[in-house]
Amino acid sequence: MIRQVTAERLQQAQDAGYQAFQKRLIPGKENILGVRMPVLRKLAQEIVRGDWRAWLDDPTPDTWYEETMIRGIVIATAPMEQHERFARTADFVPRIDNWAVCDGVCASFDLTDRAAWWDFIQPYLHSMEEFPARFGAVMALELFEGQGDLQRTLEALAGVPAQGYNARMGVAWALSMCGVRFPKQTLDFLEQSGLDTWTHRKTLQKMLESRRLTGDFRVVTQQSRNKLKSTEKPKRQTG
């Protein structure tokens, strides 16, 4: 019953225009109602204020994309001990099948215990699976604070082995955010990292798309990208 109430609230908040927009952003994802993120966060907060364990442990499968997003936000924000959050997160990661749920949930965690979280994401950074690997890459970016974290973050991202499109995009995006903040160090690292060409070019492209990259570093980044030959786009994994 508790899950049914959530499903009804979601259907009441459906926005057909936003649904069409989201379906364009998340190719192949059809079970989207079209409910905006602030509404999803509000619903998650209401669940957290109530019997959130009963909501999470209800065996009813998620019908809508939005239900999975809410599930992840509840796991990220409900008051619980760290060991329980890690266990519930580990159970949740296999449910991730699109970039939006992955990135939205990653942005919801309280990462105060950064060392414990860094240890937790290591299996995902080494995963061959598309979305667990993206989860690891995006969480590595969420954990990235500054110069002191730069080298380990760059090395971890460059070492992600998964070849699925969403994994490679996650790696490129995370690397580019490091590059925007520390362009010289990141560009120097990329030159000798052995990173595959597609991800390398995409990283540089994402850096160039940021207005925060300015001056000589923008010129150098464009020159570096021009030197790399275009390669075939990675394929999305299926099944």
PDB file of C-alpha atoms in Angstrom:
ATOM      1  CA  MET A   1       0.000   0.000   0.000  1.00  0.00           C
ATOM      2  CA  ILE A   2       2.797   2.442   0.883  1.00  0.00           C
ATOM      3  CA  ARG A   3       4.381   1.968  -2.548  1.00  0.00           C
ATOM      4  CA  GLN A   4       0.993   2.326  -4.247  1.00  0.00           C
ATOM      5  CA  VAL A   5       0.547   5.757  -2.658  1.00  0.00           C
ATOM      6  CA  THR A   6       3.890   6.871  -4.095  1.00  0.00           C
ATOM      7  CA  ALA A   7       2.968   5.579  -7.557  1.00  0.00           C
ATOM      8  CA  GLU A   8      -0.314   7.486  -7.433  1.00  0.00           C
ATOM      9  CA  ARG A   9       1.447  10.693  -6.352  1.00  0.00           C
ATOM     10  CA  LEU A  10       3.891  10.325  -9.235  1.00  0.00           C
ATOM     11  CA  GLN A  11       1.121   9.873 -11.786  1.00  0.00           C
ATOM     12  CA  GLN A  12      -0.631  12.962 -10.437  1.00  0.00           C
ATOM     13  CA  ALA A  13       2.598  14.968 -10.919  1.00  0.00           C
ATOM     14  CA  GLN A  14       3.195  13.751 -14.473  1.00  0.00           C
ATOM     15  CA  ASP A  15       4.205  16.385 -17.016  1.00  0.00           C
ATOM     16  CA  ALA A  16       3.795  15.174 -20.603  1.00  0.00           C
ATOM     17  CA  GLY A  17       6.148  17.797 -22.021  1.00  0.00           C
ATOM     18  CA  TYR A  18       8.849  16.946 -19.521  1.00  0.00           C
ATOM     19  CA  GLN A  19       8.287  13.246 -20.210  1.00  0.00           C
ATOM     20  CA  ALA A  20       9.074  13.768 -23.892  1.00  0.00           C
ATOM     21  CA  PHE A  21      12.141  15.836 -22.987  1.00  0.00           C
ATOM     22  CA  GLN A  22      13.478  13.155 -20.636  1.00  0.00           C
ATOM     23  CA  LYS A  23      12.943  10.382 -23.155  1.00  0.00           C
ATOM     24  CA  ARG A  24      15.176  12.296 -25.559  1.00  0.00           C
ATOM     25  CA  LEU A  25      17.826  12.673 -22.869  1.00  0.00           C
ATOM     26  CA  ILE A  26      17.732   9.010 -21.835  1.00  0.00           C
ATOM     27  CA  PRO A  27      17.599   6.948 -25.049  1.00  0.00           C
ATOM     28  CA  GLY A  28      15.838   3.621 -24.772  1.00  0.00           C
ATOM     29  CA  LYS A  29      14.213   4.397 -21.424  1.00  0.00           C
ATOM     30  CA  GLU A  30      10.461   4.135 -21.926  1.00  0.00           C
ATOM     31  CA  ASN A  31       9.048   3.806 -18.387  1.00  0.00           C
ATOM     32  CA  ILE A  32       9.360   7.529 -17.711  1.00  0.00           C
ATOM     33  CA  LEU A  33       6.351   9.413 -16.383  1.00  0.00           C
ATOM     34  CA  GLY A  34       7.920  12.862 -16.628  1.00  0.00           C
ATOM     35  CA  VAL A  35       8.109  14.124 -13.039  1.00  0.00           C
ATOM     36  CA  ARG A  36      10.572  16.894 -12.295  1.00  0.00           C
ATOM     37  CA  MET A  37      13.466  16.333  -9.904  1.00  0.00           C
ATOM     38  CA  PRO A  38      12.308  18.776  -7.187  1.00  0.00           C
ATOM     39  CA  VAL A  39       9.067  16.809  -6.913  1.00  0.00           C
ATOM     40  CA  LEU A  40      10.985  13.521  -6.677  1.00  0.00           C
ATOM     41  CA  ARG A  41      13.208  14.930  -3.933  1.00  0.00           C
ATOM     42  CA  LYS A  42      10.155  16.183  -2.045  1.00  0.00           C
ATOM     43  CA  LEU A  43       8.507  12.760  -2.233  1.00  0.00           C
ATOM     44  CA  ALA A  44      11.749  11.119  -1.082  1.00  0.00           C
ATOM     45  CA  GLN A  45      11.898  13.511   1.882  1.00  0.00           C
ATOM     46  CA  GLU A  46       8.347  12.590   2.851  1.00  0.00           C
ATOM     47  CA  ILE A  47       9.260   8.891   2.747  1.00  0.00           C
ATOM     48  CA  VAL A  48      12.384   9.540   4.857  1.00  0.00           C
ATOM     49  CA  ARG A  49      10.263  11.273   7.493  1.00  0.00           C
ATOM     50  CA  GLY A  50       8.064   8.174   7.727  1.00  0.00           C
ATOM     51  CA  ASP A  51       8.682   4.426   7.754  1.00  0.00           C
ATOM     52  CA  TRP A  52      11.327   4.509   5.038  1.00  0.00           C
ATOM     53  CA  ARG A  53      12.541   0.986   5.741  1.00  0.00           C
ATOM     54  CA  ALA A  54       9.062  -0.381   5.058  1.00  0.00           C
ATOM     55  CA  TRP A  55       9.027   1.560   1.772  1.00  0.00           C
ATOM     56  CA  LEU A  56      12.444   0.276   0.706  1.00  0.00           C
ATOM     57  CA  ASP A  57      11.769  -3.302   1.789  1.00  0.00           C
ATOM     58  CA  ASP A  58       8.375  -3.544   0.089  1.00  0.00           C
ATOM     59  CA  PRO A  59       8.830  -6.312  -2.539  1.00  0.00           C
ATOM     60  CA  THR A  60       6.760  -4.449  -5.140  1.00  0.00           C
ATOM     61  CA  PRO A  61       9.048  -3.917  -8.163  1.00  0.00           C
ATOM     62  CA  ASP A  62       9.703  -0.410  -9.453  1.00  0.00           C
ATOM     63  CA  THR A  63       7.389   0.268 -12.374  1.00  0.00           C
ATOM     64  CA  TRP A  64       8.569   3.769 -13.207  1.00  0.00           C
ATOM     65  CA  TYR A  65      11.984   5.342 -13.668  1.00  0.00           C
ATOM     66  CA  GLU A  66      10.976   7.886 -11.036  1.00  0.00           C
ATOM     67  CA  GLU A  67      10.400   5.175  -8.423  1.00  0.00           C
ATOM     68  CA  THR A  68      13.965   3.962  -8.868  1.00  0.00           C
ATOM     69  CA  MET A  69      15.262   7.512  -8.557  1.00  0.00           C
ATOM     70  CA  ILE A  70      13.281   8.000  -5.341  1.00  0.00           C
ATOM     71  CA  ARG A  71      14.581   4.683  -4.003  1.00  0.00           C
ATOM     72  CA  GLY A  72      18.158   5.818  -4.534  1.00  0.00           C
ATOM     73  CA  ILE A  73      17.571   9.213  -2.923  1.00  0.00           C
ATOM     74  CA  VAL A  74      15.945   7.583   0.121  1.00  0.00           C
ATOM     75  CA  ILE A  75      18.926   5.244   0.515  1.00  0.00           C
ATOM     76  CA  ALA A  76      21.263   8.231   0.208  1.00  0.00           C
ATOM     77  CA  THR A  77      19.474  10.500   2.677  1.00  0.00           C
ATOM     78  CA  ALA A  78      17.582   8.415   5.263  1.00  0.00           C
ATOM     79  CA  PRO A  79      19.077   8.384   8.786  1.00  0.00           C
ATOM     80  CA  MET A  80      20.992   5.102   9.142  1.00  0.00           C
ATOM     81  CA  GLU A  81      24.354   3.765  10.171  1.00  0.00           C
ATOM     82  CA  GLN A  82      27.060   3.770   7.518  1.00  0.00           C
ATOM     83  CA  HIS A  83      27.219  -0.018   7.293  1.00  0.00           C
ATOM     84  CA  GLU A  84      23.512  -0.157   6.475  1.00  0.00           C
ATOM     85  CA  ARG A  85      23.856   2.610   3.878  1.00  0.00           C
ATOM     86  CA  PHE A  86      26.691   0.759   2.210  1.00  0.00           C
ATOM     87  CA  ALA A  87      24.687  -2.483   2.194  1.00  0.00           C
ATOM     88  CA  ARG A  88      21.589  -0.815   0.764  1.00  0.00           C
ATOM     89  CA  THR A  89      23.659   1.072  -1.806  1.00  0.00           C
ATOM     90  CA  ALA A  90      25.310  -2.171  -2.910  1.00  0.00           C
ATOM     91  CA  ASP A  91      21.847  -3.689  -3.354  1.00  0.00           C
ATOM     92  CA  PHE A  92      20.714  -0.614  -5.285  1.00  0.00           C
ATOM     93  CA  VAL A  93      23.548  -0.282  -7.807  1.00  0.00           C
ATOM     94  CA  PRO A  94      22.385  -3.275  -9.929  1.00  0.00           C
ATOM     95  CA  ARG A  95      19.064  -1.449 -10.411  1.00  0.00           C
ATOM     96  CA  ILE A  96      20.813   1.433 -12.200  1.00  0.00           C
ATOM     97  CA  ASP A  97      20.191   1.213 -15.950  1.00  0.00           C
ATOM     98  CA  ASN A  98      20.564   4.835 -17.064  1.00  0.00           C
ATOM     99  CA  TRP A  99      22.884   7.779 -16.487  1.00  0.00           C
ATOM    100  CA  ALA A 100      20.251  10.018 -14.899  1.00  0.00           C
ATOM    101  CA  VAL A 101      19.474   7.728 -11.969  1.00  0.00           C
ATOM    102  CA  CYS A 102      23.179   7.076 -11.510  1.00  0.00           C
ATOM    103  CA  ASP A 103      24.215  10.717 -11.410  1.00  0.00           C
ATOM    104  CA  GLY A 104      21.168  11.966  -9.504  1.00  0.00           C
ATOM    105  CA  VAL A 105      21.632   9.439  -6.725  1.00  0.00           C
ATOM    106  CA  CYS A 106      25.410   9.945  -6.556  1.00  0.00           C
ATOM    107  CA  ALA A 107      24.812  13.646  -5.944  1.00  0.00           C
ATOM    108  CA  SER A 108      22.501  12.872  -3.004  1.00  0.00           C
ATOM    109  CA  PHE A 109      24.890  11.140  -0.588  1.00  0.00           C
ATOM    110  CA  ASP A 110      26.434  12.774   2.462  1.00  0.00           C
ATOM    111  CA  LEU A 111      30.113  11.985   1.886  1.00  0.00           C
ATOM    112  CA  THR A 112      31.464  13.190   5.216  1.00  0.00           C
ATOM    113  CA  ASP A 113      33.354   9.929   5.779  1.00  0.00           C
ATOM    114  CA  ARG A 114      35.294  10.289   2.562  1.00  0.00           C
ATOM    115  CA  ALA A 115      37.856   7.584   3.304  1.00  0.00           C
ATOM    116  CA  ALA A 116      35.168   4.969   3.893  1.00  0.00           C
ATOM    117  CA  TRP A 117      33.354   5.982   0.702  1.00  0.00           C
ATOM    118  CA  TRP A 118      36.568   5.838  -1.314  1.00  0.00           C
ATOM    119  CA  ASP A 119      37.112   2.273  -0.128  1.00  0.00           C
ATOM    120  CA  PHE A 120      33.479   1.419  -0.867  1.00  0.00           C
ATOM    121  CA  ILE A 121      33.612   2.494  -4.521  1.00  0.00           C
ATOM    122  CA  GLN A 122      36.772   0.570  -5.412  1.00  0.00           C
ATOM    123  CA  PRO A 123      34.955  -2.547  -6.737  1.00  0.00           C
ATOM    124  CA  TYR A 124      32.846  -0.305  -8.973  1.00  0.00           C
ATOM    125  CA  LEU A 125      35.881   1.506 -10.356  1.00  0.00           C
ATOM    126  CA  HIS A 126      37.207  -1.928 -11.344  1.00  0.00           C
ATOM    127  CA  SER A 127      33.913  -3.288 -12.678  1.00  0.00           C
ATOM    128  CA  MET A 128      33.540  -4.390 -16.294  1.00  0.00           C
ATOM    129  CA  GLU A 129      29.798  -3.603 -16.170  1.00  0.00           C
ATOM    130  CA  GLU A 130      28.577  -0.364 -17.716  1.00  0.00           C
ATOM    131  CA  PHE A 131      26.511   1.219 -14.957  1.00  0.00           C
ATOM    132  CA  PRO A 132      28.348  -0.062 -11.874  1.00  0.00           C
ATOM    133  CA  ALA A 133      31.485   1.412 -13.487  1.00  0.00           C
ATOM    134  CA  ARG A 134      29.727   4.712 -14.159  1.00  0.00           C
ATOM    135  CA  PHE A 135      28.581   4.744 -10.533  1.00  0.00           C
ATOM    136  CA  GLY A 136      32.211   4.340  -9.458  1.00  0.00           C
ATOM    137  CA  ALA A 137      33.413   7.104 -11.782  1.00  0.00           C
ATOM    138  CA  VAL A 138      30.736   9.600 -10.763  1.00  0.00           C
ATOM    139  CA  MET A 139      31.247   8.847  -7.080  1.00  0.00           C
ATOM    140  CA  ALA A 140      34.987   9.387  -7.526  1.00  0.00           C
ATOM    141  CA  LEU A 141      34.151  12.827  -8.893  1.00  0.00           C
ATOM    142  CA  GLU A 142      31.771  13.517  -5.991  1.00  0.00           C
ATOM    143  CA  LEU A 143      34.600  12.628  -3.600  1.00  0.00           C
ATOM    144  CA  PHE A 144      37.102  14.854  -5.420  1.00  0.00           C
ATOM    145  CA  GLU A 145      37.870  17.893  -3.254  1.00  0.00           C
ATOM    146  CA  GLY A 146      41.004  19.414  -4.688  1.00  0.00           C
ATOM    147  CA  GLN A 147      44.723  19.237  -5.336  1.00  0.00           C
ATOM    148  CA  GLY A 148      45.320  16.630  -2.641  1.00  0.00           C
ATOM    149  CA  ASP A 149      42.872  14.222  -4.303  1.00  0.00           C
ATOM    150  CA  LEU A 150      43.863  14.929  -7.893  1.00  0.00           C
ATOM    151  CA  GLN A 151      46.414  12.219  -8.640  1.00  0.00           C
ATOM    152  CA  ARG A 152      44.458   9.350  -7.093  1.00  0.00           C
ATOM    153  CA  THR A 153      41.279  10.524  -8.827  1.00  0.00           C
ATOM    154  CA  LEU A 154      42.925  10.769 -12.235  1.00  0.00           C
ATOM    155  CA  GLU A 155      44.546   7.364 -11.857  1.00  0.00           C
ATOM    156  CA  ALA A 156      41.329   5.730 -10.659  1.00  0.00           C
ATOM    157  CA  LEU A 157      39.312   7.163 -13.538  1.00  0.00           C
ATOM    158  CA  ALA A 158      41.885   6.290 -16.185  1.00  0.00           C
ATOM    159  CA  GLY A 159      41.964   2.740 -14.843  1.00  0.00           C
ATOM    160  CA  VAL A 160      38.221   2.046 -15.205  1.00  0.00           C
ATOM    161  CA  PRO A 161      38.083  -1.022 -17.505  1.00  0.00           C
ATOM    162  CA  ALA A 162      34.392  -1.024 -18.489  1.00  0.00           C
ATOM    163  CA  GLN A 163      33.840  -0.284 -22.186  1.00  0.00           C
ATOM    164  CA  GLY A 164      30.091   0.425 -22.270  1.00  0.00           C
ATOM    165  CA  TYR A 165      29.110   3.860 -23.577  1.00  0.00           C
ATOM    166  CA  ASN A 166      27.719   5.184 -20.295  1.00  0.00           C
ATOM    167  CA  ALA A 167      30.806   4.035 -18.399  1.00  0.00           C
ATOM    168  CA  ARG A 168      33.160   5.766 -20.854  1.00  0.00           C
ATOM    169  CA  MET A 169      31.045   8.930 -20.808  1.00  0.00           C
ATOM    170  CA  GLY A 170      31.090   8.905 -17.005  1.00  0.00           C
ATOM    171  CA  VAL A 171      34.876   8.601 -17.008  1.00  0.00           C
ATOM    172  CA  ALA A 172      35.255  11.377 -19.585  1.00  0.00           C
ATOM    173  CA  TRP A 173      32.920  13.709 -17.730  1.00  0.00           C
ATOM    174  CA  ALA A 174      34.674  13.127 -14.404  1.00  0.00           C
ATOM    175  CA  LEU A 175      38.117  13.596 -15.948  1.00  0.00           C
ATOM    176  CA  SER A 176      36.973  16.788 -17.636  1.00  0.00           C
ATOM    177  CA  MET A 177      35.815  18.244 -14.327  1.00  0.00           C
ATOM    178  CA  CYS A 178      39.274  17.543 -12.909  1.00  0.00           C
ATOM    179  CA  GLY A 179      40.691  19.191 -16.015  1.00  0.00           C
ATOM    180  CA  VAL A 180      38.649  22.336 -15.682  1.00  0.00           C
ATOM    181  CA  ARG A 181      39.882  22.812 -12.117  1.00  0.00           C
ATOM    182  CA  PHE A 182      43.475  21.693 -12.703  1.00  0.00           C
ATOM    183  CA  PRO A 183      44.066  21.936 -16.453  1.00  0.00           C
ATOM    184  CA  LYS A 184      47.863  21.673 -16.579  1.00  0.00           C
ATOM    185  CA  GLN A 185      48.106  18.665 -14.289  1.00  0.00           C
ATOM    186  CA  THR A 186      45.189  16.909 -15.997  1.00  0.00           C
ATOM    187  CA  LEU A 187      46.441  17.564 -19.532  1.00  0.00           C
ATOM    188  CA  ASP A 188      49.917  16.349 -18.571  1.00  0.00           C
ATOM    189  CA  PHE A 189      48.397  13.217 -17.029  1.00  0.00           C
ATOM    190  CA  LEU A 190      46.233  12.479 -20.064  1.00  0.00           C
ATOM    191  CA  GLU A 191      49.224  12.665 -22.380  1.00  0.00           C
ATOM    192  CA  GLN A 192      50.914   9.765 -20.631  1.00  0.00           C
ATOM    193  CA  SER A 193      47.899   7.892 -19.208  1.00  0.00           C
ATOM    194  CA  GLY A 194      47.341   5.396 -22.024  1.00  0.00           C
ATOM    195  CA  LEU A 195      43.642   6.290 -21.977  1.00  0.00           C
ATOM    196  CA  ASP A 196      41.725   5.047 -25.003  1.00  0.00           C
ATOM    197  CA  THR A 197      41.391   7.628 -27.765  1.00  0.00           C
ATOM    198  CA  TRP A 198      37.599   7.998 -27.664  1.00  0.00           C
ATOM    199  CA  THR A 199      37.529   8.735 -23.936  1.00  0.00           C
ATOM    200  CA  HIS A 200      40.556  11.036 -24.242  1.00  0.00           C
ATOM    201  CA  ARG A 201      38.907  13.086 -27.005  1.00  0.00           C
ATOM    202  CA  LYS A 202      35.590  13.191 -25.144  1.00  0.00           C
ATOM    203  CA  THR A 203      37.352  14.414 -21.998  1.00  0.00           C
ATOM    204  CA  LEU A 204      38.969  17.251 -23.919  1.00  0.00           C
ATOM    205  CA  GLN A 205      35.654  18.058 -25.616  1.00  0.00           C
ATOM    206  CA  LYS A 206      33.905  18.305 -22.257  1.00  0.00           C
ATOM    207  CA  MET A 207      36.671  20.543 -20.944  1.00  0.00           C
ATOM    208  CA  LEU A 208      36.217  22.836 -23.950  1.00  0.00           C
ATOM    209  CA  GLU A 209      32.465  22.983 -23.349  1.00  0.00           C
ATOM    210  CA  SER A 210      33.095  24.525 -19.923  1.00  0.00           C
ATOM    211  CA  ARG A 211      33.300  28.312 -19.725  1.00  0.00           C
ATOM    212  CA  ARG A 212      35.635  27.873 -16.758  1.00  0.00           C
ATOM    213  CA  LEU A 213      38.443  26.751 -19.077  1.00  0.00           C
ATOM    214  CA  THR A 214      40.035  29.960 -20.339  1.00  0.00           C
ATOM    215  CA  GLY A 215      43.107  31.488 -21.921  1.00  0.00           C
ATOM    216  CA  ASP A 216      46.089  29.424 -22.974  1.00  0.00           C
ATOM    217  CA  PHE A 217      44.655  26.256 -21.464  1.00  0.00           C
ATOM    218  CA  ARG A 218      41.681  26.423 -23.837  1.00  0.00           C
ATOM    219  CA  VAL A 219      44.056  26.736 -26.787  1.00  0.00           C
ATOM    220  CA  VAL A 220      46.235  23.846 -25.589  1.00  0.00           C
ATOM    221  CA  THR A 221      43.193  21.653 -24.947  1.00  0.00           C
ATOM    222  CA  GLN A 222      41.837  22.315 -28.444  1.00  0.00           C
ATOM    223  CA  GLN A 223      45.239  21.558 -29.963  1.00  0.00           C
ATOM    224  CA  SER A 224      45.479  18.308 -28.009  1.00  0.00           C
ATOM    225  CA  ARG A 225      42.031  17.248 -29.166  1.00  0.00           C
ATOM    226  CA  ASN A 226      42.830  18.064 -32.789  1.00  0.00           C
ATOM    227  CA  LYS A 227      45.803  15.694 -32.654  1.00  0.00           C
ATOM    228  CA  LEU A 228      43.622  12.741 -31.702  1.00  0.00           C
ATOM    229  CA  LYS A 229      41.866  10.858 -34.480  1.00  0.00           C
ATOM    230  CA  SER A 230      38.139  10.356 -34.195  1.00  0.00           C
ATOM    231  CA  THR A 231      37.202   6.770 -33.264  1.00  0.00           C
ATOM    232  CA  GLU A 232      34.010   4.756 -33.149  1.00  0.00           C
ATOM    233  CA  LYS A 233      31.615   5.604 -30.340  1.00  0.00           C
ATOM    234  CA  PRO A 234      31.452   2.921 -27.609  1.00  0.00           C
ATOM    235  CA  LYS A 235      28.348   0.740 -27.663  1.00  0.00           C
ATOM    236  CA  ARG A 236      25.758   0.628 -24.920  1.00  0.00           C
ATOM    237  CA  GLN A 237      25.683  -2.688 -23.139  1.00  0.00           C
ATOM    238  CA  THR A 238      22.452  -4.665 -23.237  1.00  0.00           C
ATOM    239  CA  GLY A 239      20.921  -7.201 -20.915  1.00  0.00           C
TER     240      GLY A 239
END
